[in-house]
CSV table of C-alpha atoms in Angstrom, one decimal:
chain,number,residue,atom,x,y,z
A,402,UNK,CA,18.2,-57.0,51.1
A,403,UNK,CA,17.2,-59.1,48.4
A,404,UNK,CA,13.6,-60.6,49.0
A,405,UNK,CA,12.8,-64.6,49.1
A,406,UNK,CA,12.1,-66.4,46.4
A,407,UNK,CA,10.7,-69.6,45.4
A,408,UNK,CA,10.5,-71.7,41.9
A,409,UNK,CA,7.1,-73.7,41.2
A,410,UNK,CA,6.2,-75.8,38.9
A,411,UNK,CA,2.8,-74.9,37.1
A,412,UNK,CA,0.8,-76.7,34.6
A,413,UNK,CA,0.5,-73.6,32.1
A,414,UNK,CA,3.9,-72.2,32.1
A,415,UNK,CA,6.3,-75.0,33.6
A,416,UNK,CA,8.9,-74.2,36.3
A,417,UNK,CA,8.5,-70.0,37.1
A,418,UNK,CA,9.8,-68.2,40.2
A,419,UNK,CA,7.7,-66.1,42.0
A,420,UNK,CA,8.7,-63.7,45.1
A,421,UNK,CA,7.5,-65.6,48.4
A,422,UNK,CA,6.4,-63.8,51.7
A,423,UNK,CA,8.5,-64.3,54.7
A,424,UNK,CA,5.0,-65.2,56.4
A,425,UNK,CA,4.3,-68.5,53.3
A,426,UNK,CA,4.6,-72.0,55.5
A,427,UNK,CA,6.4,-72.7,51.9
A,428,UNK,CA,5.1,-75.3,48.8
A,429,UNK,CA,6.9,-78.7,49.9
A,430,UNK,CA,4.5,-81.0,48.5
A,431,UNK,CA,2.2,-79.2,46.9
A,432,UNK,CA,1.1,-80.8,43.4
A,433,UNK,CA,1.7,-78.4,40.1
A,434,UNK,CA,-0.6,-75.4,40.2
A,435,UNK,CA,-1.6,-72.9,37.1
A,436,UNK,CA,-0.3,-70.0,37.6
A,437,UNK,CA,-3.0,-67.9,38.5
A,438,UNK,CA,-3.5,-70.4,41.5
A,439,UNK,CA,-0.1,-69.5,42.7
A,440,UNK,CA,-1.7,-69.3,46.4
A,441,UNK,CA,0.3,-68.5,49.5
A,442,UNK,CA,-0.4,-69.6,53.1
A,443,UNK,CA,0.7,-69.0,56.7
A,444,UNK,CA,0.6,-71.3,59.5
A,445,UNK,CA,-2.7,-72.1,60.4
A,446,UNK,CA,-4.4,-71.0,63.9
A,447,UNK,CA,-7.1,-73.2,65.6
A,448,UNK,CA,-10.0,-72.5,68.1
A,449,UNK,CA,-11.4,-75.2,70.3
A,450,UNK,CA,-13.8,-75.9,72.8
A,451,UNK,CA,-13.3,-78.3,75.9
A,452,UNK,CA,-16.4,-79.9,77.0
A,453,UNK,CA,-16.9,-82.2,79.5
A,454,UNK,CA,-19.1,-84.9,77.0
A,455,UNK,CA,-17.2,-84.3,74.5
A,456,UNK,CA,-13.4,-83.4,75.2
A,457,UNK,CA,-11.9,-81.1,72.3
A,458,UNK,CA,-14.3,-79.9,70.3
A,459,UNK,CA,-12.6,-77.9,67.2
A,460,UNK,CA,-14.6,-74.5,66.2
A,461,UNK,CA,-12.4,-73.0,63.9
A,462,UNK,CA,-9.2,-72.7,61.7
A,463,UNK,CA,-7.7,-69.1,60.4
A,464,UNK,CA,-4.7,-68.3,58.5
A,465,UNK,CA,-3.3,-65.5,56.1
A,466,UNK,CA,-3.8,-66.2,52.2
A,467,UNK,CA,-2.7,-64.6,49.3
A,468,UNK,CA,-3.1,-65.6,46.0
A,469,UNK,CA,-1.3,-62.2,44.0
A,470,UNK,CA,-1.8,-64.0,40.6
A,471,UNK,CA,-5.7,-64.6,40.4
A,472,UNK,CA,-7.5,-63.8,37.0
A,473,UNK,CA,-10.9,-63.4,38.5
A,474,UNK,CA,-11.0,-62.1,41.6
A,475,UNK,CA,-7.9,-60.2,42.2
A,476,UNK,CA,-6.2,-60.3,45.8
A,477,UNK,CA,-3.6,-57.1,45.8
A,478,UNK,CA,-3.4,-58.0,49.5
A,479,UNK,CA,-3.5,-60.8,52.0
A,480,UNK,CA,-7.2,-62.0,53.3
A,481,UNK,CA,-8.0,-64.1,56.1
A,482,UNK,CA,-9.3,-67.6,55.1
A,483,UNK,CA,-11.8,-68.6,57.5
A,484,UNK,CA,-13.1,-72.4,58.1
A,485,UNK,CA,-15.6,-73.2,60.7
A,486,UNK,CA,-15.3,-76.4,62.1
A,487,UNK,CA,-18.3,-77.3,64.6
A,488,UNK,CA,-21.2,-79.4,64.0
A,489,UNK,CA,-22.3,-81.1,67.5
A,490,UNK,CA,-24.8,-81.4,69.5
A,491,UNK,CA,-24.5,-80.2,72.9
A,492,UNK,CA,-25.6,-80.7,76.0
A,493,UNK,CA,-27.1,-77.5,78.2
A,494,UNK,CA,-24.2,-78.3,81.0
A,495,UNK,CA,-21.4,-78.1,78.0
A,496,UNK,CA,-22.4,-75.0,76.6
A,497,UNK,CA,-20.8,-72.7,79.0
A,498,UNK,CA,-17.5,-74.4,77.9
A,499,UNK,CA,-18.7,-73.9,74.5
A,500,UNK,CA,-19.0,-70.4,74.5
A,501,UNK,CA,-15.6,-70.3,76.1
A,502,UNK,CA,-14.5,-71.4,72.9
A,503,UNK,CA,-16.3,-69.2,71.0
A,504,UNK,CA,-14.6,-66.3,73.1
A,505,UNK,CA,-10.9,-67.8,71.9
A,506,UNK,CA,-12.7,-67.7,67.9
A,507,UNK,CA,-13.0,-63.9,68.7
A,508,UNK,CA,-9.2,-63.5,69.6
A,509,UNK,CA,-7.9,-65.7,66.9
A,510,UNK,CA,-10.1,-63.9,64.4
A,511,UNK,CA,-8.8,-60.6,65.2
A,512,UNK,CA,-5.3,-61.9,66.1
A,513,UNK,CA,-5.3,-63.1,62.3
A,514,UNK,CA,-7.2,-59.7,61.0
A,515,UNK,CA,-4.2,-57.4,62.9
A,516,UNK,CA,-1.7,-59.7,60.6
A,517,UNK,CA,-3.3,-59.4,57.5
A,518,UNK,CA,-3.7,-55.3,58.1
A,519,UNK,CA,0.5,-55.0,59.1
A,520,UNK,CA,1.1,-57.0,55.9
A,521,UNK,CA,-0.8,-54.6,53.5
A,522,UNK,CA,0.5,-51.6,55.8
A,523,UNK,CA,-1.8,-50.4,58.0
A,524,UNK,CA,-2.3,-50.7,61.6
């Protein structure tokens, strides 16, 4: 079975294809890269809060990255890109709600982590 591909343009070495992971939401879209920030992403998970004052209160988005062609900092395997959402003040009443919330950032966070460890092979 052959595996997917995808062709990108870059700024440093014009129109290149690169192997893409069955997991990559794709690169519709996404504006000319250089190579080395060649970066694919998964669909993105989401954490909230429901509060009474405040209705949805977003805490957190996770997905799976990898970038396999970085310079610097190498990635050899997928990470877990992490970006905390809440700044809020709360009431004392809504923060039994909030930490509701907090207890769905736990399971998306090691939902996410579980992926990222059966993509590089372990369990």
């Amino acid at each position: 079975m052959s595996a997917r591909t995808v062709t990108l343009e870059t700024l440093d070495r014009g129109l290149i294809t690169v192997p893409e992971p069955g997991w990559c939401r794709g690169h519709e879209g996404e504006p000319p890269v250089y190579r080395s920030d060649i970066t694919h992403n998964s669909v993105t998970v989401k954490a909230a809060a429901h509060t009474d004052r405040h209705g949805r209160v977003p805490l957190l988005q996770a997905h799976i990255s990898h970038a396999p062609y970085l310079e610097l900092h190498s990635e050899p395997y997928p990470v877990v890109s992490v970006q905390l959402d809440c700044v809020e003040d709360f009431i004392a009443e809504d923060i039994p709600q909030l930490l509701e919330g907090l207890t769905s950032i736990e399971r998306v966070l090691r939902f996410v982590a579980a992926e990222a460890f059966r993509l590089r092979g372990e369990s």
